[in-house]
CSV table of C-alpha atoms in Angstrom, one decimal:
chain,number,residue,atom,x,y,z
A,1,MET,CA,24.5,-13.7,78.8
A,2,GLN,CA,21.2,-13.1,78.3
A,3,ARG,CA,20.1,-12.8,74.6
A,4,LYS,CA,18.1,-9.4,73.3
A,5,ALA,CA,14.8,-10.0,72.4
A,6,TYR,CA,13.5,-9.9,69.0
A,7,VAL,CA,11.4,-7.6,68.2
A,8,PRO,CA,8.2,-8.8,66.0
A,9,GLY,CA,7.3,-5.6,64.0
A,10,ILE,CA,10.5,-5.5,62.2
A,11,ALA,CA,10.6,-9.5,61.1
A,12,ALA,CA,7.1,-8.4,59.8
A,13,LEU,CA,8.6,-5.3,58.0
A,14,LEU,CA,11.4,-7.4,56.8
A,15,ALA,CA,9.1,-9.7,55.3
A,16,ALA,CA,7.0,-7.5,53.5
A,17,VAL,CA,10.1,-6.1,52.0
A,18,LEU,CA,11.7,-9.6,50.7
A,19,ALA,CA,7.9,-10.2,49.3
A,20,GLY,CA,7.9,-7.3,47.6
A,21,CYS,CA,11.3,-8.1,45.5
A,22,THR,CA,10.2,-11.8,44.5
A,23,GLY,CA,6.6,-11.4,43.8
A,24,GLY,CA,5.5,-11.7,40.5
A,25,SER,CA,3.5,-14.0,38.7
A,26,GLY,CA,3.9,-17.6,39.5
A,27,ASP,CA,5.0,-19.4,36.2
A,28,GLY,CA,8.7,-17.4,36.6
A,29,ALA,CA,7.6,-14.6,34.0
A,30,THR,CA,9.5,-11.4,34.1
A,31,ALA,CA,8.2,-8.1,35.2
A,32,ASP,CA,9.0,-5.5,32.1
A,33,ASP,CA,9.0,-1.8,33.5
A,34,SER,CA,9.5,-0.3,30.1
A,35,ASN,CA,5.8,-1.2,29.5
A,36,PRO,CA,4.1,1.9,32.2
A,37,GLY,CA,1.0,1.3,30.7
A,38,GLN,CA,0.7,-2.4,31.9
A,39,PRO,CA,3.1,-2.8,34.9
A,40,GLY,CA,4.3,-6.2,35.0
A,41,VAL,CA,3.1,-7.6,31.3
A,42,THR,CA,6.3,-8.6,29.2
A,43,THR,CA,6.8,-6.4,25.8
A,44,GLU,CA,7.8,-8.9,22.9
A,45,ALA,CA,10.6,-6.9,20.5
A,46,ALA,CA,9.5,-6.7,17.4
A,47,GLU,CA,11.0,-9.2,14.5
A,48,PRO,CA,14.2,-7.5,13.0
A,49,GLY,CA,14.7,-7.7,9.0
A,50,LYS,CA,15.3,-10.5,6.8
A,51,TYR,CA,18.5,-8.2,5.6
A,52,ARG,CA,21.3,-7.5,8.1
A,53,THR,CA,23.7,-6.3,4.8
A,54,LEU,CA,23.9,-4.3,1.6
A,55,PRO,CA,25.6,-6.0,-2.0
A,56,GLU,CA,28.6,-4.2,-3.3
A,57,PRO,CA,26.3,-1.3,-5.3
A,58,CYS,CA,28.8,-0.9,-8.3
A,59,GLY,CA,29.6,-4.4,-8.7
A,60,VAL,CA,25.8,-5.7,-8.6
A,61,VAL,CA,25.4,-4.5,-12.5
A,62,GLY,CA,27.2,-6.8,-14.5
A,63,ASP,CA,28.8,-5.2,-17.8
A,64,LYS,CA,26.2,-6.7,-20.5
A,65,THR,CA,23.6,-4.9,-18.2
A,66,LEU,CA,25.4,-1.9,-18.7
A,67,ASP,CA,26.2,-2.0,-22.6
A,68,ALA,CA,22.1,-2.4,-23.3
A,69,LEU,CA,21.1,0.4,-20.8
A,70,LEU,CA,24.3,2.7,-21.5
A,71,PRO,CA,24.8,1.9,-25.5
A,72,GLY,CA,27.9,4.7,-25.8
A,73,ILE,CA,30.0,2.8,-23.5
A,74,GLU,CA,30.9,0.1,-25.9
A,75,GLU,CA,32.2,3.2,-28.4
A,76,ILE,CA,34.8,4.4,-25.5
A,77,THR,CA,37.9,3.6,-27.7
A,78,ASP,CA,40.3,4.6,-24.7
A,79,GLU,CA,40.6,1.3,-22.7
A,80,GLU,CA,41.3,2.7,-19.0
A,81,GLN,CA,38.5,5.3,-20.2
A,82,ARG,CA,36.1,2.5,-20.9
A,83,GLU,CA,36.6,0.3,-17.7
A,84,LYS,CA,36.0,3.5,-16.0
A,85,ALA,CA,32.5,3.9,-17.4
A,86,TYR,CA,32.2,0.1,-16.5
A,87,ALA,CA,33.0,0.8,-12.9
A,88,GLY,CA,30.7,3.3,-12.2
A,89,GLU,CA,30.6,6.3,-9.4
A,90,PRO,CA,29.9,4.9,-6.1
A,91,THR,CA,27.7,7.4,-3.9
A,92,LEU,CA,28.7,8.9,-0.9
A,93,ALA,CA,27.9,7.1,1.9
A,94,TYR,CA,28.8,7.1,5.8
A,95,ASP,CA,27.3,4.1,6.9
A,96,THR,CA,27.2,1.2,3.9
A,97,ASP,CA,25.8,-1.0,6.2
A,98,ARG,CA,22.6,1.5,5.8
A,99,LYS,CA,23.0,3.0,2.3
A,100,VAL,CA,24.8,2.3,-0.9
A,101,GLY,CA,24.8,3.1,-4.4
A,102,CYS,CA,26.2,3.5,-7.5
A,103,SER,CA,25.7,5.9,-10.7
A,104,TRP,CA,26.8,6.0,-14.4
A,105,LYS,CA,26.5,8.5,-17.1
A,106,VAL,CA,27.7,7.9,-20.9
A,107,GLU,CA,27.4,9.6,-23.7
A,108,SER,CA,27.0,8.2,-27.5
A,109,ALA,CA,26.8,9.5,-31.1
A,110,ASP,CA,22.3,9.4,-30.0
A,111,ALA,CA,22.1,10.4,-26.9
A,112,THR,CA,23.9,10.5,-23.3
A,113,ASP,CA,22.3,7.4,-20.5
A,114,HIS,CA,22.1,7.8,-17.0
A,115,LEU,CA,21.6,5.1,-14.3
A,116,SER,CA,21.7,4.8,-10.9
A,117,VAL,CA,21.0,2.3,-8.3
A,118,ASP,CA,20.3,2.8,-4.6
A,119,PHE,CA,19.9,0.6,-1.7
A,120,GLU,CA,18.4,1.1,1.4
A,121,ARG,CA,18.2,-1.1,4.7
A,122,VAL,CA,16.0,-0.1,7.2
A,123,VAL,CA,16.1,-0.6,11.1
A,124,SER,CA,13.6,0.3,13.4
A,125,TYR,CA,14.9,1.7,16.8
A,126,ASP,CA,11.4,1.4,17.9
A,127,ASN,CA,11.0,-2.3,19.7
A,128,ALA,CA,6.9,-2.0,19.0
A,129,VAL,CA,8.0,-1.3,15.5
A,130,SER,CA,9.1,-4.5,13.2
A,131,ASP,CA,12.1,-3.5,10.4
A,132,ASP,CA,9.7,-4.5,7.9
A,133,ASP,CA,6.9,-2.0,8.9
A,134,GLN,CA,9.3,0.5,9.7
A,135,ALA,CA,10.8,-0.5,5.7
A,136,GLU,CA,7.1,0.0,4.6
A,137,GLN,CA,6.1,3.0,6.0
A,138,LEU,CA,9.2,4.3,4.1
A,139,PHE,CA,7.9,3.0,1.0
A,140,ALA,CA,4.8,4.2,1.3
A,141,GLN,CA,5.8,8.0,1.6
A,142,GLN,CA,8.1,7.3,-2.0
A,143,VAL,CA,4.7,6.7,-3.6
A,144,GLU,CA,3.1,9.6,-2.3
A,145,ALA,CA,5.9,11.6,-3.5
A,146,ALA,CA,6.0,10.1,-6.8
A,147,ASP,CA,2.2,11.0,-7.1
A,148,LEU,CA,1.3,8.4,-9.4
A,149,PRO,CA,-1.5,8.9,-11.2
A,150,GLU,CA,-5.4,7.2,-10.2
A,151,PRO,CA,-5.5,3.8,-12.1
A,152,VAL,CA,-8.9,4.1,-13.9
A,153,VAL,CA,-12.2,1.6,-13.6
A,154,SER,CA,-13.7,0.4,-16.5
A,155,GLU,CA,-17.2,-0.4,-17.2
A,156,SER,CA,-16.3,-3.8,-17.5
A,157,GLY,CA,-14.7,-3.5,-13.6
A,158,SER,CA,-11.0,-4.2,-15.0
A,159,GLU,CA,-8.4,-1.2,-13.9
A,160,SER,CA,-6.2,0.4,-16.3
A,161,ALA,CA,-3.7,3.6,-16.7
A,162,PRO,CA,-4.7,7.0,-17.0
A,163,GLY,CA,-6.2,7.8,-20.8
A,164,SER,CA,-7.4,4.6,-21.7
A,165,GLU,CA,-10.2,4.8,-23.8
A,166,SER,CA,-13.0,2.3,-24.5
A,167,GLY,CA,-12.4,0.1,-27.2
A,168,SER,CA,-8.7,0.7,-26.7
A,169,ALA,CA,-6.3,-2.7,-27.4
A,170,SER,CA,-6.0,-2.7,-23.8
A,171,GLU,CA,-9.2,-4.0,-23.9
A,172,SER,CA,-8.6,-6.3,-26.2
A,173,GLY,CA,-5.7,-8.0,-24.0
A,174,SER,CA,-3.1,-6.3,-26.3
A,175,ALA,CA,-1.0,-3.5,-25.5
A,176,PRO,CA,-0.5,-0.7,-28.3
A,177,GLU,CA,3.3,-0.7,-30.0
A,178,SER,CA,5.1,2.7,-28.5
A,179,GLY,CA,5.3,3.3,-32.3
A,180,ALA,CA,2.0,3.6,-32.5
A,181,ALA,CA,0.3,6.5,-35.0
A,182,SER,CA,0.3,9.8,-33.9
A,183,ASP,CA,-3.0,11.9,-33.1
A,184,SER,CA,-1.8,13.7,-37.1
A,185,GLY,CA,-2.3,10.1,-37.9
A,186,ALA,CA,0.8,9.6,-39.1
A,187,PRO,CA,2.6,6.6,-38.3
A,188,SER,CA,5.7,6.1,-36.9
A,189,ALA,CA,8.8,4.9,-38.5
A,190,THR,CA,9.2,1.5,-36.2
A,191,ALA,CA,7.8,0.2,-33.5
A,192,SER,CA,9.9,-0.9,-30.3
A,193,PRO,CA,10.6,-4.4,-29.4
A,194,ALA,CA,8.9,-6.3,-27.4
A,195,ALA,CA,10.1,-7.5,-23.6
A,196,SER,CA,12.4,-10.4,-24.0
A,197,SER,CA,13.5,-12.7,-20.8
A,198,GLY,CA,17.0,-11.4,-21.5
A,199,PRO,CA,19.2,-8.2,-21.5
A,200,PRO,CA,17.4,-6.5,-24.7
A,201,SER,CA,20.4,-6.1,-27.8
A,202,GLY,CA,19.6,-2.6,-28.1
A,203,SER,CA,19.2,0.5,-26.3
A,204,ALA,CA,16.8,3.3,-25.7
A,205,SER,CA,18.7,5.5,-27.8
A,206,GLY,CA,18.7,3.2,-30.4
A,207,SER,CA,14.7,3.1,-30.9
A,208,ALA,CA,14.8,6.4,-30.1
A,209,SER,CA,14.2,7.8,-33.7
A,210,GLY,CA,11.1,5.7,-33.9
A,211,SER,CA,9.4,8.3,-31.4
A,212,ALA,CA,10.3,11.3,-33.3
A,213,THR,CA,6.5,11.6,-34.7
A,214,GLY,CA,4.8,11.3,-31.2
A,215,ASP,CA,3.5,14.2,-29.2
A,216,ALA,CA,7.0,14.8,-26.6
A,217,SER,CA,4.2,16.7,-24.3
A,218,SER,CA,2.0,13.6,-24.0
A,219,GLY,CA,4.5,11.3,-22.1
A,220,PRO,CA,4.0,7.5,-22.5
A,221,SER,CA,0.8,6.2,-23.7
A,222,ALA,CA,-2.0,4.8,-21.1
A,223,GLU,CA,-0.3,1.7,-20.4
A,224,LEU,CA,2.7,2.8,-19.7
A,225,GLN,CA,2.1,5.4,-17.1
A,226,PRO,CA,3.4,5.5,-13.9
A,227,ARG,CA,2.0,3.0,-12.0
A,228,LEU,CA,2.3,0.4,-9.2
A,229,LEU,CA,4.3,-3.3,-10.0
A,230,ASP,CA,2.2,-6.2,-8.4
A,231,ASP,CA,5.2,-8.5,-10.3
A,232,LEU,CA,8.3,-7.2,-8.2
A,233,GLY,CA,9.5,-7.5,-4.2
A,234,ASP,CA,7.0,-7.0,-2.2
A,235,GLU,CA,5.9,-4.5,-3.5
A,236,ALA,CA,6.9,-1.5,-6.4
A,237,PHE,CA,5.8,1.1,-8.9
A,238,VAL,CA,7.1,2.7,-11.8
A,239,ASP,CA,7.5,6.3,-12.4
A,240,ASP,CA,8.2,7.9,-16.2
A,241,ALA,CA,8.5,11.6,-16.5
A,242,LEU,CA,9.4,13.2,-20.0
A,243,SER,CA,11.1,17.0,-19.7
A,244,ALA,CA,12.8,19.4,-22.2
A,245,SER,CA,16.8,20.0,-21.7
A,246,GLY,CA,17.5,23.1,-23.0
A,247,SER,CA,15.6,24.4,-26.1
A,248,THR,CA,15.7,21.1,-28.3
A,249,ALA,CA,16.6,17.4,-26.6
A,250,LYS,CA,14.2,15.7,-25.1
A,251,ARG,CA,15.2,13.9,-21.5
A,252,ARG,CA,12.7,11.0,-20.4
A,253,THR,CA,13.6,10.1,-16.9
A,254,VAL,CA,12.2,5.9,-15.5
A,255,THR,CA,12.1,5.1,-12.3
A,256,VAL,CA,11.7,2.0,-10.4
A,257,ALA,CA,11.7,1.3,-7.0
A,258,PHE,CA,10.6,-1.6,-5.1
A,259,ARG,CA,10.7,-3.1,-1.6
A,260,THR,CA,11.9,-6.5,-0.3
A,261,SER,CA,11.4,-7.0,3.6
A,262,ASN,CA,13.4,-4.0,4.8
A,263,VAL,CA,15.3,-3.1,2.0
A,264,VAL,CA,14.4,-1.2,-0.6
A,265,VAL,CA,15.7,-0.3,-4.0
A,266,THR,CA,15.6,2.6,-6.1
A,267,ILE,CA,16.8,2.9,-9.8
A,268,GLU,CA,16.8,5.9,-12.1
A,269,TYR,CA,17.1,5.6,-15.8
A,270,ALA,CA,17.6,8.7,-17.9
A,271,GLU,CA,18.4,9.4,-21.5
A,272,GLN,CA,18.7,12.8,-23.1
A,273,SER,CA,18.6,12.6,-26.9
A,274,ALA,CA,21.0,14.8,-28.8
A,275,THR,CA,18.9,14.9,-31.8
A,276,LEU,CA,16.2,17.7,-32.4
A,277,GLY,CA,12.3,16.3,-32.3
A,278,VAL,CA,14.0,12.8,-31.3
A,279,VAL,CA,12.2,11.5,-28.3
A,280,PRO,CA,13.5,8.5,-25.9
A,281,ASP,CA,11.6,5.4,-26.2
A,282,SER,CA,8.9,4.8,-23.0
A,283,GLU,CA,8.1,1.0,-23.5
A,284,GLU,CA,12.2,-0.1,-24.2
A,285,MET,CA,13.4,2.3,-21.3
A,286,GLN,CA,11.0,1.1,-18.9
A,287,ASP,CA,11.4,-2.7,-20.0
A,288,MET,CA,15.3,-2.5,-19.8
A,289,ALA,CA,14.6,-0.6,-15.9
A,290,ARG,CA,12.2,-3.4,-15.0
A,291,LYS,CA,14.9,-6.2,-15.9
A,292,LEU,CA,17.3,-4.7,-14.3
A,293,ALA,CA,15.2,-4.5,-11.3
A,294,SER,CA,14.2,-7.9,-11.0
A,295,GLN,CA,18.2,-9.0,-11.1
A,296,LEU,CA,19.0,-6.6,-8.4
A,297,ALA,CA,15.9,-8.4,-6.2
A,298,ASP,CA,18.2,-11.5,-7.3
A,299,SER,CA,20.9,-10.1,-6.1
A,300,LEU,CA,19.5,-10.0,-2.9
A,301,GLY,CA,19.3,-13.2,-1.7
A,302,GLY,CA,17.9,-14.6,1.6
């Protein structure tokens, strides 16, 4: 039987198709069609974040820390109610791998104290943006929302919080005590304790009587103004706000937030005085909130 002649044109066409299917760089790199701007160039996925899980928020704050932050907790006589107070109230969350929180509220004879802690693990769904970068953008929005005052640069070139004056204690290297004299010249009853390495034995309400003579509307002193912090996580800030609750009671809310890699942690510590004219102490509340923030940063591990 006579064989059919092979058509050269078809052979050429098949060769061209096969060349197109197997073509590419000579080193075996795979083309990435997800990068239409540069066909044939591989797009490398951004690095994932350091943290893949979050701690249990109600269990991460120890009882001794709660004793210091919420002094009324030890005054609860009913054992079941006291255990419930220590346990805290978990924040409703639909995805505990991404966001968790816990809050506590305890009343005492001197004040009502509130504490809340929130953890958010940031995940980027953009291959070109890492989890860390996405968390950094989120934290920047949080800082912007806090509307922190700009630091004032003195003639010597050093930065200080708004409201500081030349010749103040900050320039001499020592911060003024929160119990310093008021504008009228009358000294306060006591000065707030200095920061210590462990949890303070007293509470913000315990030192509130020393702040009664201060001007409640003036907020914290210059050295305690809302500001960025450079000793906590990758970036952090503290906010401090004083407001009136009802017609008499004063409420101070201290917020400490920080970011470490792709996790953002926010602490809100508030105290509402039960006594007319008594202002919760700014320095002590900030000190305790910052110490708790350091403990939470350590709890993340890794």
